[in-house]
Coordinates of C-alpha atoms (C1' of nucleotides) in Angstrom, one line a residue:
Chain T
M27 CA 97.7 87.1 110.4
N28 CA 98.0 86.0 106.9
S29 CA 97.7 86.5 103.1
L30 CA 100.7 86.6 101.0
P31 CA 100.9 85.4 97.4
R32 CA 97.8 83.2 97.1
T33 CA 96.0 82.0 94.2
F34 CA 92.6 83.6 94.4
P35 CA 89.8 81.3 93.4
A36 CA 87.3 84.0 92.7
R37 CA 87.7 86.9 90.2
I38 CA 87.7 90.2 92.1
P39 CA 85.1 92.8 91.1
V40 CA 86.2 95.9 89.5
N41 CA 85.0 98.1 92.1
T42 CA 86.9 96.3 94.7
I43 CA 90.0 96.8 92.7
G44 CA 89.4 100.5 92.4
R45 CA 89.0 100.8 96.3
L46 CA 92.0 98.5 97.1
S47 CA 94.2 101.2 95.0
L48 CA 92.6 103.8 97.1
Y49 CA 92.9 102.0 100.4
R50 CA 96.6 101.3 99.5
R51 CA 97.2 105.0 99.2
L52 CA 95.5 106.0 102.4
L53 CA 97.3 103.3 104.4
L54 CA 100.8 104.5 102.9
E55 CA 99.9 107.9 104.0
Q56 CA 99.1 106.5 107.5
L57 CA 102.5 104.5 107.7
G58 CA 104.2 107.8 107.1
V59 CA 102.4 109.3 109.9
G60 CA 103.5 106.6 112.3
A61 CA 100.5 104.4 112.5
R62 CA 100.9 100.7 112.5
Q63 CA 97.5 99.1 113.0
I64 CA 94.2 100.4 111.7
Y65 CA 90.4 99.4 112.4
S66 CA 88.0 99.1 109.5
H67 CA 86.0 102.0 110.5
Q68 CA 89.1 104.1 110.7
L69 CA 89.9 103.1 107.1
A70 CA 86.5 103.7 106.1
G71 CA 86.6 107.1 107.5
L72 CA 89.6 108.1 105.2
A73 CA 88.1 106.5 102.3
V74 CA 84.7 108.0 102.9
S75 CA 83.1 104.5 102.9
T76 CA 81.7 102.3 105.5
A77 CA 83.4 99.7 107.8
A78 CA 81.3 96.8 106.3
Q79 CA 82.5 97.8 102.9
V80 CA 86.2 97.9 103.8
R81 CA 85.8 94.5 105.8
R82 CA 84.1 93.0 102.7
D83 CA 86.8 94.0 100.4
L84 CA 89.6 92.6 102.6
M85 CA 87.8 89.4 103.0
T86 CA 87.6 89.4 99.2
I87 CA 91.4 89.3 99.0
G88 CA 91.7 87.0 101.8
F89 CA 93.2 89.4 104.4
S90 CA 92.4 89.1 107.9
G91 CA 92.9 91.3 110.8
S92 CA 92.4 90.9 114.7
P93 CA 89.4 91.9 116.5
R94 CA 91.9 93.1 119.2
K95 CA 94.2 95.4 117.0
G96 CA 92.6 95.6 113.7
Y97 CA 94.7 95.4 110.7
A98 CA 98.4 95.5 110.4
I99 CA 99.0 98.4 108.0
Q100 CA 102.2 97.3 106.5
E101 CA 101.0 93.8 106.0
L102 CA 97.8 95.1 104.3
V103 CA 99.7 97.4 101.9
D104 CA 101.9 94.3 101.0
A105 CA 98.8 92.2 100.5
I106 CA 97.0 95.0 98.3
S107 CA 100.3 95.4 96.4
A108 CA 100.2 91.5 95.7
V109 CA 96.8 91.6 94.3
L110 CA 97.2 94.6 92.2
A111 CA 100.2 94.6 89.9
R112 CA 102.0 96.6 92.2
S113 CA 104.7 94.1 93.3
V114 CA 105.9 93.5 89.5
E115 CA 107.0 96.3 87.1
T116 CA 104.2 97.3 84.7
S117 CA 105.4 99.1 81.6
V118 CA 103.1 101.5 80.1
A119 CA 102.8 103.3 76.6
L120 CA 101.2 106.7 76.2
V121 CA 99.9 107.5 72.7
G122 CA 99.1 111.3 72.1
V123 CA 101.6 113.8 73.4
G124 CA 99.2 116.9 73.4
N125 CA 98.0 119.0 76.3
L126 CA 96.4 116.0 78.0
G127 CA 99.3 113.6 77.3
R128 CA 101.7 115.7 78.8
A129 CA 99.7 116.4 81.8
I130 CA 99.2 112.6 82.2
L131 CA 102.9 112.2 82.1
A132 CA 103.3 114.9 84.7
Y133 CA 100.6 113.5 86.7
Y134 CA 101.7 109.8 87.1
G135 CA 105.4 110.9 87.2
N136 CA 107.4 107.7 86.9
R137 CA 106.8 106.1 90.2
Q138 CA 107.9 102.6 90.3
P139 CA 106.4 100.0 89.6
I140 CA 104.3 101.6 87.0
R141 CA 106.6 103.1 84.4
F142 CA 105.8 105.1 81.3
A143 CA 108.2 103.4 79.2
A144 CA 107.4 105.1 75.7
A145 CA 105.2 107.7 74.2
F146 CA 104.2 108.1 70.6
D147 CA 102.7 110.8 68.5
R148 CA 102.0 111.3 65.0
A149 CA 103.8 114.8 64.7
P150 CA 107.6 113.7 64.0
E151 CA 109.0 116.9 65.6
K152 CA 108.1 115.2 68.9
A153 CA 110.0 112.3 68.4
G154 CA 113.6 111.9 70.5
R155 CA 112.0 114.4 73.2
I156 CA 112.1 113.2 76.6
L157 CA 109.1 114.4 78.8
H158 CA 108.9 113.8 82.4
G159 CA 111.4 110.9 82.1
C160 CA 109.5 109.4 79.1
R161 CA 110.9 109.3 75.5
C162 CA 108.9 110.2 72.6
Y163 CA 108.8 108.0 69.4
P164 CA 107.3 108.6 66.1
A165 CA 104.0 106.5 65.7
E166 CA 105.7 104.1 63.1
A167 CA 108.0 102.8 66.0
M168 CA 105.2 101.6 68.0
A169 CA 105.4 97.8 67.4
D170 CA 109.2 97.7 67.6
V171 CA 109.5 99.7 70.8
M172 CA 106.4 98.1 72.5
A173 CA 108.1 94.6 71.9
R174 CA 111.5 95.7 72.9
E175 CA 110.1 97.5 76.3
N176 CA 107.8 94.7 77.1
I177 CA 104.7 97.0 77.4
H178 CA 101.2 95.6 78.0
V179 CA 99.4 98.5 79.0
G180 CA 98.5 101.6 76.6
V181 CA 97.1 104.9 77.6
I182 CA 95.2 106.7 74.7
A183 CA 95.1 110.4 74.8
V184 CA 94.6 111.3 71.1
P185 CA 91.6 113.1 69.5
A186 CA 88.3 111.1 69.3
A187 CA 88.8 110.6 65.5
E188 CA 91.9 108.7 65.8
A189 CA 91.3 106.8 69.1
Q190 CA 89.9 103.5 67.6
A191 CA 93.0 103.2 65.0
V192 CA 95.3 103.7 67.8
A193 CA 93.5 101.1 70.0
D194 CA 93.7 98.8 67.1
Q195 CA 97.6 99.4 66.7
L196 CA 98.2 99.0 70.4
I197 CA 96.1 95.7 70.4
L198 CA 98.2 94.5 67.6
A199 CA 101.3 95.4 69.4
G200 CA 100.1 93.4 72.3
V201 CA 98.6 95.4 75.0
K202 CA 96.3 93.7 77.4
G203 CA 94.8 96.6 79.0
L204 CA 93.8 100.2 77.9
L205 CA 93.1 103.5 79.5
N206 CA 91.2 105.5 77.3
F207 CA 90.8 109.4 77.6
A208 CA 89.3 109.9 74.1
P209 CA 85.7 110.5 74.3
V210 CA 84.8 107.4 72.3
R211 CA 83.8 103.9 73.1
L212 CA 86.2 101.5 71.9
R213 CA 85.7 98.3 69.9
V214 CA 88.1 95.7 71.5
P215 CA 88.4 91.8 71.3
A216 CA 86.6 90.1 74.3
G217 CA 88.5 89.7 77.4
L218 CA 90.8 92.8 76.9
Y219 CA 90.3 95.4 79.5
V220 CA 89.3 99.1 78.8
E221 CA 89.2 101.7 81.5
N222 CA 87.4 104.9 80.0
V223 CA 88.2 108.3 81.6
D224 CA 85.4 110.2 79.9
L225 CA 85.8 113.8 81.1
M226 CA 82.7 115.0 79.1
M227 CA 80.6 112.6 80.8
A228 CA 82.3 113.3 84.2
L229 CA 81.5 117.1 83.8
D230 CA 77.9 116.5 82.5
K231 CA 77.1 114.4 85.6
V232 CA 78.2 117.2 87.8
A233 CA 76.4 119.8 86.0
Y234 CA 73.1 117.6 85.9
Y235 CA 73.2 117.2 89.8
A236 CA 74.5 120.8 90.5
H237 CA 71.6 122.0 88.3
E238 CA 69.0 119.6 90.0
L239 CA 70.2 120.6 93.6
H240 CA 70.0 124.4 92.7
S241 CA 66.7 124.5 91.2
Chain U
M27 CA 54.9 110.9 70.6
N28 CA 57.2 111.7 73.3
S29 CA 59.0 113.6 76.0
L30 CA 57.6 116.9 77.0
P31 CA 60.3 119.1 78.6
R32 CA 59.4 118.6 82.4
T33 CA 58.8 117.0 85.7
F34 CA 60.5 113.7 86.0
P35 CA 58.8 111.6 88.6
A36 CA 61.8 109.6 89.6
R37 CA 65.4 110.5 90.3
I38 CA 67.5 109.4 87.5
P39 CA 70.5 107.0 88.3
V40 CA 73.9 108.3 88.0
N41 CA 74.9 105.7 85.5
T42 CA 72.0 106.6 83.4
I43 CA 73.0 110.3 83.4
G44 CA 76.4 109.2 82.0
R45 CA 75.2 107.2 79.3
L46 CA 72.9 109.8 78.2
S47 CA 75.7 112.2 77.9
L48 CA 77.4 109.5 75.7
Y49 CA 74.4 108.9 73.6
R50 CA 74.0 112.6 73.1
R51 CA 77.6 112.9 71.7
L52 CA 77.0 110.0 69.5
L53 CA 73.7 111.3 68.3
L54 CA 75.1 114.5 67.4
E55 CA 77.7 112.7 65.3
Q56 CA 75.0 110.9 63.5
L57 CA 73.2 114.0 62.7
G58 CA 76.3 115.3 61.2
V59 CA 76.5 112.2 58.8
G60 CA 72.9 112.9 57.8
A61 CA 71.0 110.2 59.8
R62 CA 67.5 111.3 61.2
Q63 CA 66.2 108.1 62.7
I64 CA 68.1 105.5 64.8
Y65 CA 67.1 102.1 66.4
S66 CA 67.9 101.1 69.7
H67 CA 70.3 98.4 68.6
Q68 CA 72.2 100.9 66.3
L69 CA 72.5 103.5 69.2
A70 CA 73.8 100.5 71.4
G71 CA 76.3 99.5 68.9
L72 CA 77.7 103.0 68.8
A73 CA 77.9 103.0 72.5
V74 CA 79.2 99.6 72.8
S75 CA 76.3 98.5 74.9
T76 CA 73.0 96.6 74.5
A77 CA 69.7 97.5 72.9
A78 CA 67.7 96.7 76.2
Q79 CA 70.0 99.1 78.0
V80 CA 69.2 102.0 75.6
R81 CA 65.6 101.5 75.6
R82 CA 65.6 101.2 79.4
D83 CA 67.6 104.6 79.6
L84 CA 65.3 106.4 77.1
M85 CA 62.3 105.0 79.0
T86 CA 63.7 106.5 82.3
I87 CA 63.7 110.0 80.6
G88 CA 60.2 109.4 79.3
F89 CA 61.2 109.5 75.6
S90 CA 59.4 107.1 73.1
G91 CA 60.2 106.2 69.6
S92 CA 58.1 104.3 67.1
P93 CA 58.3 100.5 66.5
R94 CA 58.4 101.3 62.8
K95 CA 61.1 104.1 62.5
G96 CA 63.0 103.9 65.9
Y97 CA 64.0 107.1 67.4
A98 CA 63.9 110.7 66.0
I99 CA 67.4 111.7 66.5
Q100 CA 67.1 115.5 66.7
E101 CA 64.1 115.1 69.1
L102 CA 66.2 112.6 71.2
V103 CA 69.1 114.9 71.5
D104 CA 66.9 117.7 72.5
A105 CA 65.1 115.5 75.2
I106 CA 68.5 114.6 76.5
S107 CA 69.8 118.0 76.5
A108 CA 66.8 119.0 78.6
V109 CA 67.5 116.4 81.2
L110 CA 71.2 117.1 81.4
A111 CA 71.9 120.8 82.2
R112 CA 72.7 121.2 78.5
S113 CA 69.9 123.5 77.5
V114 CA 70.8 126.3 80.2
E115 CA 74.4 127.6 80.7
T116 CA 76.4 126.2 83.5
S117 CA 79.2 128.2 84.8
V118 CA 82.3 126.3 86.1
A119 CA 85.4 127.3 87.9
L120 CA 88.6 125.5 87.8
V121 CA 90.9 125.6 90.8
G122 CA 94.6 124.7 90.3
V123 CA 96.3 125.9 87.1
G124 CA 99.0 123.5 86.9
N125 CA 99.7 121.0 84.2
L126 CA 96.5 119.1 84.6
G127 CA 94.4 122.3 85.1
R128 CA 95.7 123.6 81.7
A129 CA 94.9 120.3 80.0
I130 CA 91.5 120.4 81.4
L131 CA 90.9 123.8 80.2
A132 CA 92.1 122.8 76.7
Y133 CA 90.2 119.5 76.8
Y134 CA 86.8 121.2 77.5
G135 CA 87.4 124.2 75.4
N136 CA 84.6 126.7 76.1
R137 CA 81.9 124.7 74.4
Q138 CA 78.4 126.3 75.4
P139 CA 76.7 125.8 77.4
I140 CA 79.2 124.8 80.0
R141 CA 81.6 127.6 80.3
F142 CA 84.7 127.8 82.3
A143 CA 84.0 131.2 83.9
A144 CA 87.1 131.6 86.1
A145 CA 90.2 129.8 87.1
F146 CA 92.0 130.2 90.6
D147 CA 95.6 129.6 91.5
R148 CA 97.4 130.2 94.7
A149 CA 100.5 131.3 92.6
P150 CA 99.8 135.1 92.2
E151 CA 101.9 135.4 89.1
K152 CA 99.3 133.3 87.1
A153 CA 96.6 136.0 87.9
G154 CA 95.4 138.1 84.9
R155 CA 96.4 135.5 82.4
I156 CA 93.9 134.0 80.0
L157 CA 94.0 130.4 79.2
H158 CA 91.8 128.9 76.5
G159 CA 89.4 131.8 77.0
C160 CA 89.4 131.7 80.8
R161 CA 90.7 134.3 82.8
C162 CA 92.8 133.4 86.0
Y163 CA 92.3 135.0 89.4
P164 CA 94.3 134.8 92.7
A165 CA 92.9 132.3 95.1
E166 CA 91.6 135.1 97.5
A167 CA 89.3 136.5 94.7
M168 CA 87.2 133.2 94.8
A169 CA 84.2 134.0 96.9
D170 CA 83.7 137.4 95.0
V171 CA 84.3 136.1 91.4
M172 CA 82.2 133.1 92.0
A173 CA 79.2 135.2 93.1
R174 CA 79.7 137.5 90.3
E175 CA 79.8 134.8 87.6
N176 CA 77.0 132.8 89.3
I177 CA 79.1 129.6 89.3
H178 CA 77.7 126.5 90.8
V179 CA 80.2 123.8 89.8
G180 CA 83.9 123.6 90.8
V181 CA 86.7 121.7 89.2
I182 CA 89.6 120.8 91.4
A183 CA 92.9 120.1 90.0
V184 CA 95.2 121.0 92.8
P185 CA 97.7 118.6 94.6
A186 CA 96.2 116.0 97.1
A187 CA 97.2 117.9 100.3
E188 CA 95.3 121.0 99.2
A189 CA 92.2 119.4 97.7
Q190 CA 90.0 119.3 101.0
A191 CA 90.7 122.9 101.9
V192 CA 89.9 123.9 98.2
A193 CA 86.6 122.0 98.3
D194 CA 85.7 123.6 101.5
Q195 CA 86.3 127.2 100.0
L196 CA 84.3 126.2 96.9
I197 CA 81.4 125.0 98.9
L198 CA 81.5 127.9 101.0
A199 CA 81.2 130.1 97.7
G200 CA 78.2 128.2 96.9
V201 CA 79.1 125.3 94.5
K202 CA 76.5 122.6 94.2
G203 CA 78.8 119.9 92.5
L204 CA 82.4 119.2 92.4
L205 CA 84.7 117.4 89.6
N206 CA 87.6 116.4 91.7
F207 CA 90.9 115.1 90.1
A208 CA 92.9 115.2 93.2
P209 CA 93.6 111.6 94.5
V210 CA 91.8 112.0 97.8
R211 CA 88.2 111.4 98.8
L212 CA 86.5 114.7 99.8
R213 CA 84.3 115.2 102.8
V214 CA 81.4 117.1 101.7
P215 CA 77.8 118.1 103.2
A216 CA 75.5 115.4 102.4
G217 CA 73.4 116.1 99.3
L218 CA 76.2 117.9 97.4
Y219 CA 77.5 115.8 94.6
V220 CA 81.0 114.9 94.1
E221 CA 82.4 113.1 90.9
N222 CA 85.9 111.7 91.4
V223 CA 88.1 111.3 88.4
D224 CA 90.9 109.3 90.2
L225 CA 93.8 108.6 87.7
M226 CA 95.9 106.5 90.0
M227 CA 92.9 104.3 90.5
A228 CA 92.2 104.0 86.9
L229 CA 95.8 102.9 86.1
D230 CA 95.9 100.5 88.9
K231 CA 92.7 98.8 87.5
V232 CA 94.1 98.6 83.9
A233 CA 97.4 97.3 85.3
Y234 CA 95.6 94.6 87.4
Y235 CA 93.6 93.3 84.5
A236 CA 96.3 93.5 82.0
H237 CA 98.6 91.6 84.5
E238 CA 95.9 88.9 85.0
L239 CA 95.4 88.3 81.3
H240 CA 99.0 88.4 80.6
S241 CA 99.9 85.7 83.2
Chain Y
dT10 C1' 58.0 90.6 60.2
dT11 C1' 60.7 94.2 62.9
dT12 C1' 61.0 97.1 66.7
dT13 C1' 59.5 99.6 71.0
dG14 C1' 58.0 99.5 76.1
dT15 C1' 58.0 97.3 80.1
dG16 C1' 57.0 93.8 84.0
dA17 C1' 59.6 90.2 85.8
dA18 C1' 63.8 87.8 86.5
dT19 C1' 68.4 88.0 87.2
dC20 C1' 73.0 89.5 88.6
dG21 C1' 76.0 92.1 91.3
dA22 C1' 77.1 95.1 94.9
dT23 C1' 76.4 97.0 99.3
dT24 C1' 74.5 96.7 103.9
dC25 C1' 72.9 94.4 107.8
dA26 C1' 73.2 91.9 111.7
dC27 C1' 75.1 88.9 114.6
dA28 C1' 78.4 84.8 116.1
dG29 C1' 82.9 84.3 117.7
dC30 C1' 87.0 86.2 119.7
dG31 C1' 90.3 88.5 122.6
Chain Q
dC30 C1' 82.9 95.5 125.9
dG31 C1' 84.5 96.6 120.5
dC32 C1' 86.0 94.7 116.7
dT33 C1' 86.4 90.9 112.8
dG34 C1' 84.4 87.7 109.5
dT35 C1' 80.6 86.4 106.9
dG36 C1' 75.7 84.5 105.7
dA37 C1' 71.8 86.5 104.6
dA38 C1' 69.2 90.5 103.3
dT39 C1' 68.6 94.3 100.6
dC40 C1' 69.2 97.5 97.2
dG41 C1' 70.1 98.9 92.5
dA42 C1' 71.2 98.0 87.9
dT43 C1' 71.0 95.1 84.0
dT44 C1' 69.0 91.8 81.1
dC45 C1' 65.1 88.9 79.6
dA46 C1' 61.1 87.9 77.3
dC47 C1' 57.1 89.0 75.4
dA48 C1' 52.8 91.8 74.4
dA49 C1' 51.6 95.6 71.6
dA50 C1' 52.4 98.4 67.5
dA51 C1' 53.3 99.4 62.8

DNA sequence: TTTTGTGAATCGATTCACAGCG
DNA sequence: CGCTGTGAATCGATTCACAAAA
């Protein structure tokens, strides 16, 4: 029955933020299929999780449903969007327009309200090209473009050896969060958020368990 | 002094496996630079972690160092490689040779002992091509090729709508672990391991914290 | 000294279990 | 009834803190 733009007393745990992102996607899908209300155990089924987990997560963002009808899907989507940065536009910069960088641009498309506003690459011949709706600039232009486009999130898709230097540049240019695809742990000032997508680690984990189960 | 190759009493936590993968990379780098011994606090520094965490992780795999000299790097690399599937060859299949699939092949290269032994795609015109050392087959060939190549790990890089069907096929073909890049949660038999790389979720997390810090 | 190895304490995240409600 | 909301219990992961070793 509630919950629009509130000030949240507590800091929301990272894992919860992640699940909210997932719930939101699943809920939008349900809306598309004509559903209007959903029970915690149904959403849990879609998310391959538990009803208790779902209820706890929604409690954390202060959203309530009714015992009779469950949760109103559209309202819940709005509430989650208000918590995630989804109701304001977030401008993002990509650094590193190699195989992975281009795949990232293609993957994210340019769905509002997360917009890839600029890409940077050391190789000067990439400057000026437009890939999946995102313009490439030479690395030197970073500070200027980032300020002009009001970018606060950086995505790092450069080789390991360059990642720390790129992170330093991005931080200097004012980013508050980094999504790092390079297989390195970045050293950043306290408080700045870094999400690592470590593909080597991910594959090692799978190989470990596959091997364990197989033998 | 340490770590004889076998029989780990306890099951090793997922997070620990992930960190071991990271430690291994960092240690190999140190070997390349000429280091032979390392202290827990030094490795922690490289991993952007804590000395206690490092010691706990190494304890978990039964590896010991000496208070005087720290840990012997080469031996530690070997011990970690023995724990991860790194000392035997693991064959992997990729399904979905789009932008993301090709970037994945390029990223992983074909470093031993994790080998991309086959790629599959619904689009028949991709069959027969060799990308980054990995041969593409039509989707229909999956069962045959997977058996012939003894593949036990699958990497899913297809659109969300197809991911569950692909997972089912791969499981039928005998995989024991899945690395899933599709923005869906897969339903799999108990015991089978799934590692999700959810890029939407990753970006939402960063955007959330960037926004929180910025405002 | 300095550093390892580790039991115990702490912290955080998930699950249980049940009161309250429609 | 079956469902939500939530305090309390549990589970797991990290950190503390210190004895033992060199």
